[in-house]
mmCIF file of C-alpha atoms and ligand atoms in Angstrom:
data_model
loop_
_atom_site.group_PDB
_atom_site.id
_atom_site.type_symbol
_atom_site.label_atom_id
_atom_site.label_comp_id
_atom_site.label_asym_id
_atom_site.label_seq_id
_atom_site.Cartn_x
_atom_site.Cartn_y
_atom_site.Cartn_z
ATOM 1 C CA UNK A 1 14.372 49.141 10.264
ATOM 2 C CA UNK A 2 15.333 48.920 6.566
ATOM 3 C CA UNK A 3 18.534 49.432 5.160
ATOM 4 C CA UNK A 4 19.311 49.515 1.421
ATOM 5 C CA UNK A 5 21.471 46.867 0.210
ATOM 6 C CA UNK A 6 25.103 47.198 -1.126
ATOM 7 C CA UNK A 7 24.501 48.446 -4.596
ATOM 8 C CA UNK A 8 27.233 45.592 -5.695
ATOM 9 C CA UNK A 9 25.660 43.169 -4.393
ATOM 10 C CA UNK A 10 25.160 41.236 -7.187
ATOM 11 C CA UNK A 11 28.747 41.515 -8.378
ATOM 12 C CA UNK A 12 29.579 40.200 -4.483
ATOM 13 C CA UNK A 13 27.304 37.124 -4.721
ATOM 14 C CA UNK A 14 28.136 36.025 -8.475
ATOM 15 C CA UNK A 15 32.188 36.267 -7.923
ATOM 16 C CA UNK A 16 31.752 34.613 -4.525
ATOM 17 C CA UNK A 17 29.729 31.416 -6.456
ATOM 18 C CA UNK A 18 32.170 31.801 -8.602
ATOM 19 C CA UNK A 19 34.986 31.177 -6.410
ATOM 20 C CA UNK A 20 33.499 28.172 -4.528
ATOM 21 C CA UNK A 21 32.950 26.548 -7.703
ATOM 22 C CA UNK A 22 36.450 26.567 -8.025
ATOM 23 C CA UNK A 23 37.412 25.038 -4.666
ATOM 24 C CA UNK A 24 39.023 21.692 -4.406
ATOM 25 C CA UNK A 25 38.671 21.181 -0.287
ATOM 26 C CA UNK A 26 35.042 20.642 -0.333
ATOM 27 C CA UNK A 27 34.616 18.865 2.981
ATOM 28 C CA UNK A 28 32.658 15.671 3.376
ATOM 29 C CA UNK A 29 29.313 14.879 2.722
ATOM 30 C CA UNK A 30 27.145 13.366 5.657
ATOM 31 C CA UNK A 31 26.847 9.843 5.512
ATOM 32 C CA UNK A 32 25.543 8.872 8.911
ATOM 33 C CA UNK A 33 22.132 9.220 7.290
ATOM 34 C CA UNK A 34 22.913 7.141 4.259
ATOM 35 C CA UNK A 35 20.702 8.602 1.864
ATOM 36 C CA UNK A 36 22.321 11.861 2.213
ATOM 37 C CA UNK A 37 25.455 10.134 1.441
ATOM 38 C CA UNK A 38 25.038 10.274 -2.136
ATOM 39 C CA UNK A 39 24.668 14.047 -2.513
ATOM 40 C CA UNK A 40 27.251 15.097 -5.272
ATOM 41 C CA UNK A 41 29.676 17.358 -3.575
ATOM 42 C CA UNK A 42 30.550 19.486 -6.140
ATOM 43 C CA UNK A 43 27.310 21.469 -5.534
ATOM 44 C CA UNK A 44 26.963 25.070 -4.231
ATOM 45 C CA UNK A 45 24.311 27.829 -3.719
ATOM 46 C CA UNK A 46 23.708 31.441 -2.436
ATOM 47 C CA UNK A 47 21.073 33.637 -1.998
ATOM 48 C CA UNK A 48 20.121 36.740 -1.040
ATOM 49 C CA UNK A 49 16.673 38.139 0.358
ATOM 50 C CA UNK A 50 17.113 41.792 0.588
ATOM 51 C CA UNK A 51 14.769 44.265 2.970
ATOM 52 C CA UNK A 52 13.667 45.913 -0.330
ATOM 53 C CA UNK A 53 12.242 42.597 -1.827
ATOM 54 C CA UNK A 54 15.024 41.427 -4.061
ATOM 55 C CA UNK A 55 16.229 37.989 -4.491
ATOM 56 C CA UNK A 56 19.869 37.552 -5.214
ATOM 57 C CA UNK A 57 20.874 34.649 -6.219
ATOM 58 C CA UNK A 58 23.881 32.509 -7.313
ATOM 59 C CA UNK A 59 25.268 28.758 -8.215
ATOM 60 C CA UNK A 60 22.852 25.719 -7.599
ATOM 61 C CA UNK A 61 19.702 27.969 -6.422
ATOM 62 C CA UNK A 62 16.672 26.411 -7.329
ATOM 63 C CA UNK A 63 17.889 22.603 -6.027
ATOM 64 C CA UNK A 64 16.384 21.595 -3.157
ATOM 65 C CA UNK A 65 18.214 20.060 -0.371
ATOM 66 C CA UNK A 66 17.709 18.605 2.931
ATOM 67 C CA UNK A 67 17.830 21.063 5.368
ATOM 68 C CA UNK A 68 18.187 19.124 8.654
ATOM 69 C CA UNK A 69 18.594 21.008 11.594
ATOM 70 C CA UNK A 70 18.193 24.272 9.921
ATOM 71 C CA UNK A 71 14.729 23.182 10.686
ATOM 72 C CA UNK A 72 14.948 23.335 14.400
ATOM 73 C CA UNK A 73 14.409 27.350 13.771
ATOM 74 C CA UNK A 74 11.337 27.039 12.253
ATOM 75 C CA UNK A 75 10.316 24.716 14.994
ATOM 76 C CA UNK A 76 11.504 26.729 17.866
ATOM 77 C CA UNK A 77 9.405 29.934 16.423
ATOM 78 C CA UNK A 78 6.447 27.723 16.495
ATOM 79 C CA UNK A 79 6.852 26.430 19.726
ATOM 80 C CA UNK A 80 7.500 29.638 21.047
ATOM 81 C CA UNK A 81 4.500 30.790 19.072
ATOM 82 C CA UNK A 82 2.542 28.636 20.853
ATOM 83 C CA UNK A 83 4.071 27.679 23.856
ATOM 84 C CA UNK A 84 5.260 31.186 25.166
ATOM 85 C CA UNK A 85 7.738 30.848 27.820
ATOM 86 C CA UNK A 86 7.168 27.486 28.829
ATOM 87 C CA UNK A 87 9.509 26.102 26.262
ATOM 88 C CA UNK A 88 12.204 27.360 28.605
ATOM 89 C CA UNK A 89 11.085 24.840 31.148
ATOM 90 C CA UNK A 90 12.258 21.937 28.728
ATOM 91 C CA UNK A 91 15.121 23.440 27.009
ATOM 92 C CA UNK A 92 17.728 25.850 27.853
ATOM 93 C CA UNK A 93 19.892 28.813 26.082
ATOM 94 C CA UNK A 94 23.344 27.959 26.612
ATOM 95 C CA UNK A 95 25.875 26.818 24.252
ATOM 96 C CA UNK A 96 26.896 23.185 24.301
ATOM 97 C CA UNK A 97 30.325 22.983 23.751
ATOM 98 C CA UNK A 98 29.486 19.648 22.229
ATOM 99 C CA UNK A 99 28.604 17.920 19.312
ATOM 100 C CA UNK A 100 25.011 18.050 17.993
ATOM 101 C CA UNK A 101 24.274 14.283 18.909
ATOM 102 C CA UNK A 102 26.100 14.467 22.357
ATOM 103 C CA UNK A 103 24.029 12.942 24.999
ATOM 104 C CA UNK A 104 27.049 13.262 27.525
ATOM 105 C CA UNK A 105 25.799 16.567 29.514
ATOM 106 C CA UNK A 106 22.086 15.794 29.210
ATOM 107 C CA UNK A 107 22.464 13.143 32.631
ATOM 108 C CA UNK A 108 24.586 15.697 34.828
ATOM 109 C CA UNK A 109 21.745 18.420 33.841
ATOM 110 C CA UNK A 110 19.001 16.203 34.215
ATOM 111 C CA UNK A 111 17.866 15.716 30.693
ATOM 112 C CA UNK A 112 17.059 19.417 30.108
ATOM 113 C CA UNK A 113 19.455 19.990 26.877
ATOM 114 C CA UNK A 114 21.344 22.381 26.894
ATOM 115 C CA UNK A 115 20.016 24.377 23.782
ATOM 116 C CA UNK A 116 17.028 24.396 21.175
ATOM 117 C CA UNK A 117 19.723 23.634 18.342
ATOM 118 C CA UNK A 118 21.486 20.794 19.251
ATOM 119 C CA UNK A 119 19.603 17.366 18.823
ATOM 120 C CA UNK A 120 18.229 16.880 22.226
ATOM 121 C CA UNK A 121 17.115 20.431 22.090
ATOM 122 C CA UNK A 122 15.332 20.255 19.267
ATOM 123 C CA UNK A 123 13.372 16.655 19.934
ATOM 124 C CA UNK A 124 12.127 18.543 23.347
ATOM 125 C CA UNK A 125 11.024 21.258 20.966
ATOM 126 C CA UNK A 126 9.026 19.423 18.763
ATOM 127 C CA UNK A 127 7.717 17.003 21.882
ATOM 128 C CA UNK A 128 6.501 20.658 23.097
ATOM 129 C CA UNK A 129 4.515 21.020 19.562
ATOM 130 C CA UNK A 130 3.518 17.328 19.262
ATOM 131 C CA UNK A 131 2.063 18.156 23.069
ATOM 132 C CA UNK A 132 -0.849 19.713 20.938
ATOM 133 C CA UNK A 133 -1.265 17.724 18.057
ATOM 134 C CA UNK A 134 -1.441 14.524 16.410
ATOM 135 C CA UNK A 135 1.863 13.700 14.586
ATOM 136 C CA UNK A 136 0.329 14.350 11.216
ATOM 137 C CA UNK A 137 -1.100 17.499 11.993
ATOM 138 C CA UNK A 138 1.934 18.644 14.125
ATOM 139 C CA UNK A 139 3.520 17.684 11.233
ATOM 140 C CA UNK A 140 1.338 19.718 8.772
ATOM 141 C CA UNK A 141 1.495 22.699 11.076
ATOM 142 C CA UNK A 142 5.402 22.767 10.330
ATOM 143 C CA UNK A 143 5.287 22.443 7.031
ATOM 144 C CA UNK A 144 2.832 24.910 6.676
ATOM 145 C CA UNK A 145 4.156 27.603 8.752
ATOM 146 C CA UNK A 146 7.320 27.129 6.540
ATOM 147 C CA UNK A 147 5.807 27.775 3.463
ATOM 148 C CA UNK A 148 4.392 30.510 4.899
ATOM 149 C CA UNK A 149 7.523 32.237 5.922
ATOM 150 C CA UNK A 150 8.934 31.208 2.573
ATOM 151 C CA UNK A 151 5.308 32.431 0.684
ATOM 152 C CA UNK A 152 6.442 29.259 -1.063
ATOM 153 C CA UNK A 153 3.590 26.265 -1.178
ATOM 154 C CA UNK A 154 6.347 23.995 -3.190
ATOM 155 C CA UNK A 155 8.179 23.276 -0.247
ATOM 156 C CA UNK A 156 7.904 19.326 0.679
ATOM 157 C CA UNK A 157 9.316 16.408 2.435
ATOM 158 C CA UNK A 158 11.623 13.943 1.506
ATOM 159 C CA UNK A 159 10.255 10.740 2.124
ATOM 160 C CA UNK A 160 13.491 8.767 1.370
ATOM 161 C CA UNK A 161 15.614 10.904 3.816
ATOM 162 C CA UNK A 162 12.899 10.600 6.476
ATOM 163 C CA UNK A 163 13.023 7.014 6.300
ATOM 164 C CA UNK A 164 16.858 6.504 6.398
ATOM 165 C CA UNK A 165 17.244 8.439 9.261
ATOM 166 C CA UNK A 166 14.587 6.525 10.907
ATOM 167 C CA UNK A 167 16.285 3.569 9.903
ATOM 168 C CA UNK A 168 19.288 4.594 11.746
ATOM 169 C CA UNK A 169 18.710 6.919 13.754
ATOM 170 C CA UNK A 170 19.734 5.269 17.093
ATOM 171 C CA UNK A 171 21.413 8.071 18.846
ATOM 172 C CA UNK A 172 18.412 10.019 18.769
ATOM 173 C CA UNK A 173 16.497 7.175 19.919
ATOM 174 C CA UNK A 174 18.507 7.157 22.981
ATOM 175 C CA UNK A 175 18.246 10.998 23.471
ATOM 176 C CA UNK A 176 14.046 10.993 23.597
ATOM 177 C CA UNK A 177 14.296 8.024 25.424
ATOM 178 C CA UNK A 178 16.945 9.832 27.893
ATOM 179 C CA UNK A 179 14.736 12.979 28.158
ATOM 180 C CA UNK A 180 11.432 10.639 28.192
ATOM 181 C CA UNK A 181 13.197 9.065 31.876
ATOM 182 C CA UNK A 182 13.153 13.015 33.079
ATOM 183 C CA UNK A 183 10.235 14.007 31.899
ATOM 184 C CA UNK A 184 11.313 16.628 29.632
ATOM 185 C CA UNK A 185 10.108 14.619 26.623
ATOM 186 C CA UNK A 186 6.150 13.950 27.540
ATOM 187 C CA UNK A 187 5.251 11.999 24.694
ATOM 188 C CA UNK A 188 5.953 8.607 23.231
ATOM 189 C CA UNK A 189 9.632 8.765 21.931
ATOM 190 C CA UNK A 190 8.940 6.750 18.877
ATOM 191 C CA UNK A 191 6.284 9.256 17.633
ATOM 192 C CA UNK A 192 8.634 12.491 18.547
ATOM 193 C CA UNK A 193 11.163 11.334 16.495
ATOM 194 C CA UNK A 194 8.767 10.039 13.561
ATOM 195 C CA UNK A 195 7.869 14.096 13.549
ATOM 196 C CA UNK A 196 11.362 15.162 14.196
ATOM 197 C CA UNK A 197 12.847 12.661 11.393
ATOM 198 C CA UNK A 198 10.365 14.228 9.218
ATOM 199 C CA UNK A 199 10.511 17.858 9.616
ATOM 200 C CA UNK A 200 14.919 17.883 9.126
ATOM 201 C CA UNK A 201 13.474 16.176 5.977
ATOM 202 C CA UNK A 202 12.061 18.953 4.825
ATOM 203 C CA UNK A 203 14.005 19.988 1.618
ATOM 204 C CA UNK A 204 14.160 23.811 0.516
ATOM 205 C CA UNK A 205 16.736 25.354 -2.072
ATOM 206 C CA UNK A 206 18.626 28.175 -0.818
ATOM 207 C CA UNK A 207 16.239 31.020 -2.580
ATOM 208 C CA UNK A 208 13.050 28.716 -0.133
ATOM 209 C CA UNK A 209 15.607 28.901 2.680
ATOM 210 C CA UNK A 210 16.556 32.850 2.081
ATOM 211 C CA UNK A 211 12.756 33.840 1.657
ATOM 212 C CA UNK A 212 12.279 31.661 4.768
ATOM 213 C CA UNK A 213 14.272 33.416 7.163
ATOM 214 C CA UNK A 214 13.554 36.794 6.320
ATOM 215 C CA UNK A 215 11.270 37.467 9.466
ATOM 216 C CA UNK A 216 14.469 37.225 11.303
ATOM 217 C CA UNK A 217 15.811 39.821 8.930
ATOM 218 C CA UNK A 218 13.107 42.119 9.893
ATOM 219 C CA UNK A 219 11.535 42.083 13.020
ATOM 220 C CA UNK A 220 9.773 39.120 12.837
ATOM 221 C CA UNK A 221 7.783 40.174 9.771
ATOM 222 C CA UNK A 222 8.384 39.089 5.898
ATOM 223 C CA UNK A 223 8.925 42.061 4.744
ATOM 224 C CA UNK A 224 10.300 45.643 6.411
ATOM 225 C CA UNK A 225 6.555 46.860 5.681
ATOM 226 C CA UNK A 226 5.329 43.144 5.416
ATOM 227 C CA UNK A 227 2.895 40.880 7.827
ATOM 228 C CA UNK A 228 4.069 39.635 11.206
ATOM 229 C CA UNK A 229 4.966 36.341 11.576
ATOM 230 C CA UNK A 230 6.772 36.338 14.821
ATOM 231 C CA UNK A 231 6.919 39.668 17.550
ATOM 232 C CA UNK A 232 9.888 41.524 17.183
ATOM 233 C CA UNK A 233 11.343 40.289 20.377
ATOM 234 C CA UNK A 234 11.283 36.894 19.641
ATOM 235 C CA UNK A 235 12.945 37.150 16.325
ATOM 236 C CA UNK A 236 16.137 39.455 18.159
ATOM 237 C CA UNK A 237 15.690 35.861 20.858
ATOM 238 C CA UNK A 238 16.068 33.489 18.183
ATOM 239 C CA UNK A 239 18.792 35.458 16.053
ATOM 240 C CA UNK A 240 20.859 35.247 19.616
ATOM 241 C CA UNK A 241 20.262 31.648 20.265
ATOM 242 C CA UNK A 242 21.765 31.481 16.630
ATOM 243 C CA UNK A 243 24.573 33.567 17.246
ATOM 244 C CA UNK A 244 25.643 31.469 20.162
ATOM 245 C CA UNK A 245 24.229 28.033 19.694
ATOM 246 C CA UNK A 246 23.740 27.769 15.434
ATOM 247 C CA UNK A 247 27.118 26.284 14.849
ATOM 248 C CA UNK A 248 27.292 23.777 17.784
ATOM 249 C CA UNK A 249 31.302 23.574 18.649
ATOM 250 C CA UNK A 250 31.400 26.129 15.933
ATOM 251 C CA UNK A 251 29.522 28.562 16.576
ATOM 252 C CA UNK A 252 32.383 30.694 18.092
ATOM 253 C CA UNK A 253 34.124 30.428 15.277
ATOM 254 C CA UNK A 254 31.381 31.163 12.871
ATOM 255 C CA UNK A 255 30.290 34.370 15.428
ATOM 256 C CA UNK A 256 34.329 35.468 14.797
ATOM 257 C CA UNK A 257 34.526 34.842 11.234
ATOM 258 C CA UNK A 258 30.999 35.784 9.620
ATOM 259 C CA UNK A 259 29.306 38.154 12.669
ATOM 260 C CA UNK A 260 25.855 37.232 11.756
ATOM 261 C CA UNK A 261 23.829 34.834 13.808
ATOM 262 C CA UNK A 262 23.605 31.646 11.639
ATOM 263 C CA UNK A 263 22.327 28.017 11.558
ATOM 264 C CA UNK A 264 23.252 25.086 10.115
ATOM 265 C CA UNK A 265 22.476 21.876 9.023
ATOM 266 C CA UNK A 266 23.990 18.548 8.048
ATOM 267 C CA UNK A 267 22.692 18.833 4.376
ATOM 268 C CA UNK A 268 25.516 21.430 3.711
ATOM 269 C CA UNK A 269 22.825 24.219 4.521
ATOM 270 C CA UNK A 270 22.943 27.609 6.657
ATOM 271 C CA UNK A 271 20.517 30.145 7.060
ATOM 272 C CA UNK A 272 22.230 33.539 7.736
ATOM 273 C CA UNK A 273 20.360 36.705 8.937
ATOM 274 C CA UNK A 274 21.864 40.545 8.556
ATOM 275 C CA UNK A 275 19.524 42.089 10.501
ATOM 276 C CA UNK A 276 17.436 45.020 8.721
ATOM 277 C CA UNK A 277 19.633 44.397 5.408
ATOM 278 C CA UNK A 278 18.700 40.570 4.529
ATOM 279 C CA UNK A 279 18.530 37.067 4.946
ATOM 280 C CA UNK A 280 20.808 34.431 3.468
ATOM 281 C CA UNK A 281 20.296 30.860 2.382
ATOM 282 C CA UNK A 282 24.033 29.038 1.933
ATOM 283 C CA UNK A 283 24.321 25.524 0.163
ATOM 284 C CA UNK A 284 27.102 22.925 -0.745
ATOM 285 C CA UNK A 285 26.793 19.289 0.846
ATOM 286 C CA UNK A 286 30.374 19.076 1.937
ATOM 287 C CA UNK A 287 30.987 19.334 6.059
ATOM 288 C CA UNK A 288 33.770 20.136 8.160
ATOM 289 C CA UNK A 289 34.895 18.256 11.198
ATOM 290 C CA UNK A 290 32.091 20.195 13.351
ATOM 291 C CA UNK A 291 29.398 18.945 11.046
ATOM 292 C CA UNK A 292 29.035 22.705 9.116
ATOM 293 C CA UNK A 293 28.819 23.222 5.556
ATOM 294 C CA UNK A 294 32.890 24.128 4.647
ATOM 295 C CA UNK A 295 32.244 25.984 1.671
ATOM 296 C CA UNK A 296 28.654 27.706 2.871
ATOM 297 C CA UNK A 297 30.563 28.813 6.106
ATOM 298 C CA UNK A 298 33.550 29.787 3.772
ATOM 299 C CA UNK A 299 31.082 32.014 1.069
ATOM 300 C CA UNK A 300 29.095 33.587 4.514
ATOM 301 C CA UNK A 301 32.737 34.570 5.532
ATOM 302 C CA UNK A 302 33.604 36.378 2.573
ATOM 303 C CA UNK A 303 29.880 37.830 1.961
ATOM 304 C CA UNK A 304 30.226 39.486 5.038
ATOM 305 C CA UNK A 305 33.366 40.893 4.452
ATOM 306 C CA UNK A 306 32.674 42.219 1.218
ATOM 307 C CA UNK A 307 29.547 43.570 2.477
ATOM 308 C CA UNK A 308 30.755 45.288 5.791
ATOM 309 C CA UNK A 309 27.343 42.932 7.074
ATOM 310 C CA UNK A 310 28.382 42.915 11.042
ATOM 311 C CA UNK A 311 26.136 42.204 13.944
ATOM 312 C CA UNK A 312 28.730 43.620 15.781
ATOM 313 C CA UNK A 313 29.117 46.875 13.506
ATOM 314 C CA UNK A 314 27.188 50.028 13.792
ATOM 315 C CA UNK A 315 26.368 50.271 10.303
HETATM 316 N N1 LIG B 401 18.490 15.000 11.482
HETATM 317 C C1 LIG B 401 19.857 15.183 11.896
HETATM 318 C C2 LIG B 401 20.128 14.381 13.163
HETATM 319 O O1 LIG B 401 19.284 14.322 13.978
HETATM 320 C C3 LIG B 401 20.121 16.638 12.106
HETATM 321 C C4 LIG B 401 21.530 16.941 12.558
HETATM 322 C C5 LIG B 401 22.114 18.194 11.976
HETATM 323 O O2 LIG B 401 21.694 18.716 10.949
HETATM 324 N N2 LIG B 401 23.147 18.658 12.610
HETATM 325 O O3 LIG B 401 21.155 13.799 13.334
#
């Protein structure tokens, strides 16, 4: 179902840009994957996909960025795409509790993470997808269904950032080498990860990333009246998963304050869905404590509010 947009919506989105340009406490800028370390802080973007087609848009909108695990929807709607309900077998639907790179509850649960969204959850995933393909094609296949849900063909890798976080990625080593000893992972760790390094490379501005998620928006198609990209059902699955899972530690906090299911990445992005009214692509580089964009979780907070948007209102 459709619903019009707030007819002020543009007025919300432009003051709110407007106000984070003017924040001091930015956070801090991930540097655990150095070349994301040098990603100027003072950098923020919103936008706005609307069910009626409209692109609303705000601040640094056309910049790409790396969207890390904001990728791990994308990858979970393919694997469910293609893998049905046997992704379940690998992965569960709980939230962690823990930090994104924790491997500490992955031995007492025998190596079945806890969640799609959290590191270990999302190498399983994309084991699932390389299960089928060759790591350039399972590769390609992401991309591609990305563009698709963005209608964007622009959208691209970043080499560099795929390659630092190879470099150093050790922790996630250890994870797919953790699940590999279970047999959650199947395949060869080292070529999991190469695919997994690769597609949190992927780098989208926030109008790609809005445009992107809009078939959570509507029912799993790109448009209210638009073609299918996911059922129905599996979009309401994935927008829960987000609701409970998108923020790691956070994501009760980020349920509380914004009431839209939401992920996020360590590039400073999140991808925000109002269901029937819009989907939302957040951007500045700074993180909190948790690992969330400060200031995208800060502008969701507010565009909510001045909104009324509420998955837990009835209108
Ligand atoms: N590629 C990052 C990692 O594996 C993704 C983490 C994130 O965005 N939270 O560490």
């Amino acid at each position: 179902m459709a619903i019009p947009p707030a007819p002020d919506l543009p007025r919300i989105v432009t003051e709110i840009a407007a106000e984070m340009a003017a924040e001091t406490d930015r956070g801090v800028v991930a540097d655990y994957i150095p070349q994301l370390a040098g990603v100027r802080p003072d950098q923020f973007g919103l936008a706005v996909a609307t069910a009626d087609g409209q692109l609303i848009a705000a601040g640094d909108t056309g910049v790409p960025f790396s969207i890390q695990s904001v990728s791990k929807v994308f990858t979970l709607a393919l694997a469910l795409g293609r893998h049905g309900n046997a992704v379940w077998e690998r992965v569960g639907r709980e939230p962690s509790g823990d930090p994104f790179n924790s491997i500490v509850q992955l031995e007492h649960e025998r190596g079945r993470p806890r969640n799609p969204f959290i590191n270990a959850g999302a190498i399983a995933v994309t084991d699932a997808i390389l299960s089928q393909y060759a790591p350039k094609e399972a590769l390609g296949e992401i991309l591609r269904f990305i563009r698709f849900l963005a209608g964007d063909d622009d959208i691209a890798i970043d080499p560099a950032v795929a390659r630092s976080e190879k470099q150093t990625g050790f922790r996630n080593v250890a994870l797919a080498n953790f699940m590999r000893s279970y047999g959650i992972v199947t395949g060869q760790p080292d070529k999991v990860l190469g695919v997994y390094f690769h597609h949190c490379a992927i780098a989208m501005s926030v109008r790609q990333l809005a445009m992107a998620g809009r078939f959570l928006a509507f029912d799993g198609r790109l448009a209210p009246d638009g073609r299918r990209a996911v059922s129905a059902r599996m979009a309401r699955q994935i927008n829960a998963l987000m609701l409970t899972c998108g923020h790691y530690d956070g994501s009760g906090d980020f349920a509380f304050r914004v009431g839209l299911p939401g992920k996020s990445g360590v590039g400073g992005g999140i991808l925000a869905v109002a269901p029937g009214r819009a989907s939302i692509g957040c951007w500045s580089p700074g993180l909190n404590t948790i690992g969330n964009s400060q200031l995208a979780s800060r502008a969701l907070e507010r565009l909510a509010r001045r909104t009324g948007w509420s998955v837990f209102a009835a209108r």
